[in-house]
PDB file of C-alpha atoms in Angstrom:
ATOM      1  CA  MET A   1      19.454  22.971   4.452  1.00  0.00           C
ATOM      2  CA  SER A   2      19.769  19.912   1.985  1.00  0.00           C
ATOM      3  CA  LYS A   3      20.048  20.293  -1.950  1.00  0.00           C
ATOM      4  CA  GLU A   4      16.619  18.381  -2.226  1.00  0.00           C
ATOM      5  CA  TRP A   5      14.957  20.869   0.249  1.00  0.00           C
ATOM      6  CA  GLU A   6      16.629  23.884  -1.160  1.00  0.00           C
ATOM      7  CA  GLU A   7      15.695  22.860  -4.958  1.00  0.00           C
ATOM      8  CA  ILE A   8      12.143  21.858  -3.913  1.00  0.00           C
ATOM      9  CA  LYS A   9      11.808  25.329  -2.392  1.00  0.00           C
ATOM     10  CA  ARG A  10      12.886  27.070  -5.466  1.00  0.00           C
ATOM     11  CA  VAL A  11      10.694  25.287  -7.585  1.00  0.00           C
ATOM     12  CA  LEU A  12       7.737  26.024  -5.437  1.00  0.00           C
ATOM     13  CA  VAL A  13       8.769  29.712  -5.144  1.00  0.00           C
ATOM     14  CA  ARG A  14       9.242  29.926  -9.050  1.00  0.00           C
ATOM     15  CA  GLU A  15       5.606  28.645  -9.574  1.00  0.00           C
ATOM     16  CA  ARG A  16       4.668  31.054  -6.660  1.00  0.00           C
ATOM     17  CA  LEU A  17       3.195  27.980  -4.891  1.00  0.00           C
ATOM     18  CA  LEU A  18       5.207  28.024  -1.467  1.00  0.00           C
ATOM     19  CA  GLU A  19       2.688  29.705   0.354  1.00  0.00           C
ATOM     20  CA  ALA A  20       0.188  27.550  -0.929  1.00  0.00           C
ATOM     21  CA  SER A  21       1.949  24.605  -0.369  1.00  0.00           C
ATOM     22  CA  ALA A  22       1.499  25.190   3.484  1.00  0.00           C
ATOM     23  CA  ILE A  23       5.088  23.824   4.485  1.00  0.00           C
ATOM     24  CA  ASN A  24       5.092  23.486   8.534  1.00  0.00           C
ATOM     25  CA  ARG A  25       8.361  24.724  10.395  1.00  0.00           C
ATOM     26  CA  GLY A  26      10.776  22.156  11.197  1.00  0.00           C
ATOM     27  CA  ALA A  27      10.364  19.632  13.839  1.00  0.00           C
ATOM     28  CA  SER A  28      12.219  19.786  16.920  1.00  0.00           C
ATOM     29  CA  PRO A  29      14.385  16.432  17.949  1.00  0.00           C
ATOM     30  CA  GLN A  30      11.932  16.007  20.587  1.00  0.00           C
ATOM     31  CA  GLU A  31       8.913  15.700  18.185  1.00  0.00           C
ATOM     32  CA  ILE A  32      11.094  13.184  16.058  1.00  0.00           C
ATOM     33  CA  ALA A  33      12.236  11.194  19.098  1.00  0.00           C
ATOM     34  CA  GLU A  34       8.358  10.824  20.355  1.00  0.00           C
ATOM     35  CA  LEU A  35       7.253   9.845  16.682  1.00  0.00           C
ATOM     36  CA  GLU A  36       9.739   7.271  16.869  1.00  0.00           C
ATOM     37  CA  ASP A  37       8.900   5.822  20.398  1.00  0.00           C
ATOM     38  CA  HIS A  38       5.256   6.039  19.213  1.00  0.00           C
ATOM     39  CA  ILE A  39       5.795   3.778  16.010  1.00  0.00           C
ATOM     40  CA  GLY A  40       8.277   1.567  17.722  1.00  0.00           C
ATOM     41  CA  VAL A  41      11.071   2.131  15.335  1.00  0.00           C
ATOM     42  CA  GLY A  42      14.093   4.307  14.362  1.00  0.00           C
ATOM     43  CA  LEU A  43      13.738   6.697  11.363  1.00  0.00           C
ATOM     44  CA  PRO A  44      16.808   6.751   8.933  1.00  0.00           C
ATOM     45  CA  ALA A  45      18.973   9.722   9.770  1.00  0.00           C
ATOM     46  CA  ARG A  46      18.168  11.466   6.080  1.00  0.00           C
ATOM     47  CA  MET A  47      14.651  11.394   7.008  1.00  0.00           C
ATOM     48  CA  LYS A  48      15.035  12.836  10.353  1.00  0.00           C
ATOM     49  CA  GLU A  49      17.190  15.607   8.757  1.00  0.00           C
ATOM     50  CA  PHE A  50      14.527  16.227   6.249  1.00  0.00           C
ATOM     51  CA  LEU A  51      11.619  16.602   8.849  1.00  0.00           C
ATOM     52  CA  MET A  52      13.840  18.911  10.913  1.00  0.00           C
ATOM     53  CA  GLU A  53      13.964  21.221   7.765  1.00  0.00           C
ATOM     54  CA  HIS A  54      10.215  21.210   7.389  1.00  0.00           C
ATOM     55  CA  ASP A  55       7.544  19.124   9.517  1.00  0.00           C
ATOM     56  CA  GLY A  56       5.774  18.102   6.351  1.00  0.00           C
ATOM     57  CA  GLN A  57       2.481  20.127   5.271  1.00  0.00           C
ATOM     58  CA  SER A  58      -0.864  21.406   6.807  1.00  0.00           C
ATOM     59  CA  TYR A  59      -3.276  18.823   5.125  1.00  0.00           C
ATOM     60  CA  ASP A  60      -4.960  21.995   3.558  1.00  0.00           C
ATOM     61  CA  GLY A  61      -1.790  22.884   1.579  1.00  0.00           C
ATOM     62  CA  TYR A  62      -1.515  22.204  -2.147  1.00  0.00           C
ATOM     63  CA  ALA A  63      -0.106  18.698  -2.601  1.00  0.00           C
ATOM     64  CA  PHE A  64       3.061  19.334  -4.706  1.00  0.00           C
ATOM     65  CA  TYR A  65       4.044  15.546  -4.831  1.00  0.00           C
ATOM     66  CA  ARG A  66       2.233  13.179  -6.826  1.00  0.00           C
ATOM     67  CA  GLY A  67      -1.150  14.547  -5.246  1.00  0.00           C
ATOM     68  CA  GLY A  68       0.226  13.690  -1.892  1.00  0.00           C
ATOM     69  CA  VAL A  69       0.488  15.935   1.050  1.00  0.00           C
ATOM     70  CA  LEU A  70       3.988  15.323   2.722  1.00  0.00           C
ATOM     71  CA  LEU A  71       3.094  14.444   6.378  1.00  0.00           C
ATOM     72  CA  SER A  72       4.220  16.232   9.570  1.00  0.00           C
ATOM     73  CA  THR A  73       5.223  14.193  12.556  1.00  0.00           C
ATOM     74  CA  SER A  74       1.871  14.269  14.016  1.00  0.00           C
ATOM     75  CA  GLY A  75       0.474  13.457  10.595  1.00  0.00           C
ATOM     76  CA  ILE A  76       2.478  10.284  10.579  1.00  0.00           C
ATOM     77  CA  LYS A  77       1.539   9.412  13.881  1.00  0.00           C
ATOM     78  CA  PHE A  78      -2.203   9.779  13.147  1.00  0.00           C
ATOM     79  CA  GLN A  79      -2.068   7.627   9.806  1.00  0.00           C
ATOM     80  CA  TRP A  80       0.146   4.923  11.277  1.00  0.00           C
ATOM     81  CA  ASP A  81      -2.463   4.657  14.003  1.00  0.00           C
ATOM     82  CA  MET A  82      -5.500   4.784  11.966  1.00  0.00           C
ATOM     83  CA  TRP A  83      -3.831   2.095   9.699  1.00  0.00           C
ATOM     84  CA  ARG A  84      -3.389  -0.226  12.948  1.00  0.00           C
ATOM     85  CA  ALA A  85      -6.872   0.236  13.697  1.00  0.00           C
ATOM     86  CA  ILE A  86      -7.697  -0.752  10.157  1.00  0.00           C
ATOM     87  CA  GLU A  87      -5.767  -3.995  10.094  1.00  0.00           C
ATOM     88  CA  ALA A  88      -7.148  -5.180  13.276  1.00  0.00           C
ATOM     89  CA  ASP A  89     -10.266  -5.419  11.317  1.00  0.00           C
ATOM     90  CA  GLU A  90      -9.102  -6.484   8.026  1.00  0.00           C
ATOM     91  CA  ASP A  91      -9.291  -9.865   6.886  1.00  0.00           C
ATOM     92  CA  ALA A  92      -7.635  -9.406   3.283  1.00  0.00           C
ATOM     93  CA  ASP A  93      -6.799 -12.467   0.989  1.00  0.00           C
ATOM     94  CA  LEU A  94      -3.116 -12.042   0.289  1.00  0.00           C
ATOM     95  CA  GLU A  95      -3.781 -13.417  -3.166  1.00  0.00           C
ATOM     96  CA  ASP A  96      -5.180  -9.983  -4.178  1.00  0.00           C
ATOM     97  CA  PHE A  97      -1.665  -8.262  -3.662  1.00  0.00           C
ATOM     98  CA  SER A  98       1.427  -8.025  -5.752  1.00  0.00           C
ATOM     99  CA  SER A  99       4.868  -6.239  -5.365  1.00  0.00           C
ATOM    100  CA  GLU A 100       6.560  -4.604  -8.229  1.00  0.00           C
ATOM    101  CA  PRO A 101       9.521  -5.522  -8.332  1.00  0.00           C
ATOM    102  CA  PRO A 102       8.324  -9.215  -7.317  1.00  0.00           C
ATOM    103  CA  GLU A 103       8.923 -10.408  -3.906  1.00  0.00           C
ATOM    104  CA  CYS A 104      10.401  -6.805  -2.816  1.00  0.00           C
ATOM    105  CA  ILE A 105       7.452  -5.959  -0.715  1.00  0.00           C
ATOM    106  CA  LYS A 106       5.339  -8.218   1.848  1.00  0.00           C
ATOM    107  CA  LEU A 107       2.011  -9.163   0.380  1.00  0.00           C
ATOM    108  CA  MET A 108       0.144  -7.291   3.180  1.00  0.00           C
ATOM    109  CA  TYR A 109      -2.717  -5.037   3.078  1.00  0.00           C
ATOM    110  CA  SER A 110      -0.805  -3.392   5.920  1.00  0.00           C
ATOM    111  CA  ASN A 111       2.197  -3.570   8.001  1.00  0.00           C
ATOM    112  CA  PRO A 112       3.053  -1.629  11.146  1.00  0.00           C
ATOM    113  CA  LYS A 113       6.666  -0.993   9.598  1.00  0.00           C
ATOM    114  CA  TRP A 114       5.377   0.672   6.418  1.00  0.00           C
ATOM    115  CA  ILE A 115       5.679   4.282   7.818  1.00  0.00           C
ATOM    116  CA  PRO A 116       3.571   6.937   5.969  1.00  0.00           C
ATOM    117  CA  ILE A 117       5.274   9.751   4.371  1.00  0.00           C
ATOM    118  CA  THR A 118       2.692  11.129   1.783  1.00  0.00           C
ATOM    119  CA  HIS A 119      -1.098  10.859   2.138  1.00  0.00           C
ATOM    120  CA  ASP A 120      -3.224  11.428  -0.889  1.00  0.00           C
ATOM    121  CA  ASN A 121      -6.368  11.852   1.228  1.00  0.00           C
ATOM    122  CA  SER A 122      -8.023   9.084  -0.485  1.00  0.00           C
ATOM    123  CA  GLY A 123      -6.300   6.157   1.658  1.00  0.00           C
ATOM    124  CA  ASN A 124      -3.144   5.755  -0.528  1.00  0.00           C
ATOM    125  CA  TYR A 125       0.531   6.376   0.990  1.00  0.00           C
ATOM    126  CA  VAL A 126       4.011   6.698  -0.020  1.00  0.00           C
ATOM    127  CA  GLY A 127       5.897   5.295   2.790  1.00  0.00           C
ATOM    128  CA  LEU A 128       9.178   4.013   4.388  1.00  0.00           C
ATOM    129  CA  ASP A 129       9.215   0.150   4.430  1.00  0.00           C
ATOM    130  CA  LEU A 130      11.343  -1.212   7.379  1.00  0.00           C
ATOM    131  CA  ASP A 131      10.156  -4.788   6.795  1.00  0.00           C
ATOM    132  CA  PRO A 132      10.875  -5.819   3.183  1.00  0.00           C
ATOM    133  CA  ASP A 133      10.334  -8.981   1.703  1.00  0.00           C
ATOM    134  CA  VAL A 134      13.061 -11.655   0.660  1.00  0.00           C
ATOM    135  CA  ARG A 135      14.349  -9.470  -2.249  1.00  0.00           C
ATOM    136  CA  GLY A 136      13.770  -6.223  -1.000  1.00  0.00           C
ATOM    137  CA  ARG A 137      16.019  -3.405   1.059  1.00  0.00           C
ATOM    138  CA  GLN A 138      15.364  -2.465   4.565  1.00  0.00           C
ATOM    139  CA  GLY A 139      14.449   1.283   4.231  1.00  0.00           C
ATOM    140  CA  GLN A 140      12.881   1.149   0.740  1.00  0.00           C
ATOM    141  CA  VAL A 141      10.166   3.575  -0.128  1.00  0.00           C
ATOM    142  CA  VAL A 142       7.039   1.895  -1.105  1.00  0.00           C
ATOM    143  CA  THR A 143       3.322   2.539  -2.216  1.00  0.00           C
ATOM    144  CA  PHE A 144       0.501   1.216  -0.168  1.00  0.00           C
ATOM    145  CA  GLY A 145      -2.978   1.708   0.865  1.00  0.00           C
ATOM    146  CA  ARG A 146      -6.544   1.488  -0.194  1.00  0.00           C
ATOM    147  CA  ASP A 147      -6.223   1.407  -3.804  1.00  0.00           C
ATOM    148  CA  GLU A 148      -2.386  -0.087  -4.035  1.00  0.00           C
ATOM    149  CA  ASP A 149      -3.114  -3.801  -4.531  1.00  0.00           C
ATOM    150  CA  GLU A 150       0.208  -3.767  -6.486  1.00  0.00           C
ATOM    151  CA  LYS A 151       2.487  -2.266  -3.965  1.00  0.00           C
ATOM    152  CA  ARG A 152       5.773  -0.703  -5.902  1.00  0.00           C
ATOM    153  CA  VAL A 153       8.819   0.207  -4.856  1.00  0.00           C
ATOM    154  CA  LEU A 154       9.678   4.106  -5.806  1.00  0.00           C
ATOM    155  CA  ALA A 155      13.268   4.114  -4.506  1.00  0.00           C
ATOM    156  CA  ASP A 156      15.638   1.938  -2.782  1.00  0.00           C
ATOM    157  CA  SER A 157      16.399   4.229   0.333  1.00  0.00           C
ATOM    158  CA  TYR A 158      14.785   7.403   1.640  1.00  0.00           C
ATOM    159  CA  GLU A 159      17.901   9.497   0.028  1.00  0.00           C
ATOM    160  CA  ALA A 160      16.822   7.816  -3.091  1.00  0.00           C
ATOM    161  CA  PHE A 161      13.322   9.010  -2.644  1.00  0.00           C
ATOM    162  CA  LEU A 162      14.381  12.642  -2.158  1.00  0.00           C
ATOM    163  CA  GLU A 163      15.807  12.444  -5.510  1.00  0.00           C
ATOM    164  CA  VAL A 164      12.589  11.023  -7.108  1.00  0.00           C
ATOM    165  CA  MET A 165      10.569  13.619  -5.577  1.00  0.00           C
ATOM    166  CA  LEU A 166      12.933  16.158  -6.545  1.00  0.00           C
ATOM    167  CA  ASN A 167      13.266  15.087 -10.224  1.00  0.00           C
ATOM    168  CA  ASP A 168       9.270  14.655 -10.582  1.00  0.00           C
ATOM    169  CA  ILE A 169       8.785  18.135  -8.769  1.00  0.00           C
ATOM    170  CA  THR A 170      11.298  19.473 -11.116  1.00  0.00           C
ATOM    171  CA  ALA A 171       9.751  17.967 -14.332  1.00  0.00           C
ATOM    172  CA  SER A 172       6.329  18.832 -13.538  1.00  0.00           C
ATOM    173  CA  GLN A 173       4.239  21.072 -16.130  1.00  0.00           C
ATOM    174  CA  TRP A 174       2.473  23.098 -13.534  1.00  0.00           C
ATOM    175  CA  VAL A 175      -0.459  23.256 -15.482  1.00  0.00           C
ATOM    176  CA  ASP A 176      -2.770  24.138 -12.710  1.00  0.00           C
ATOM    177  CA  ALA A 177      -0.463  26.757 -11.032  1.00  0.00           C
ATOM    178  CA  GLU A 178      -2.256  29.857 -11.977  1.00  0.00           C
ATOM    179  CA  HIS A 179      -5.748  28.475 -10.882  1.00  0.00           C
ATOM    180  CA  LEU A 180      -4.064  27.254  -7.497  1.00  0.00           C
ATOM    181  CA  ARG A 181      -2.568  30.576  -6.915  1.00  0.00           C
ATOM    182  CA  SER A 182      -5.788  32.233  -7.633  1.00  0.00           C
ATOM    183  CA  ALA A 183      -7.631  30.113  -5.237  1.00  0.00           C
ATOM    184  CA  SER A 184      -5.172  30.443  -2.429  1.00  0.00           C
ATOM    185  CA  ARG A 185      -5.480  34.269  -2.462  1.00  0.00           C
TER     186      ARG A 185
END
């Protein structure tokens, strides 16, 4: 088990939120291969390892990372397909978009090589960027979605994203933890 996932679980257990988080069992190598075939790109080894430890969360689980549910392999496929349908109908003005830092993320509404990792159920995502702009890095983790006109780089790689996620979860105040425990019973 990765140190990041072990620590995330430790925090969720400490806050008595592991059950409410509705973490799925790990994905099989076949499920990951089917995902890669479906989206037409290979995923970083570290992301595949993480998915084999847990295959995201159920959509009704407590979103413990920045209000976003960790997507399963089937959830990634579903959300990725949804974006393909949206981009076919979208006629966005590229002047409406920006990248932080500049020129790291392509100024697009949607990109087939932005692979969703989390979803906030409001059309916003954290995703793996496998098609960066001229100053970006292959495999950087970015924000995109309906309310994300300024796309932001959260981490330079999936590995760095795991550290960011772990730091955020560890530093959380968990002010609503008691309410969530009561609601999940």
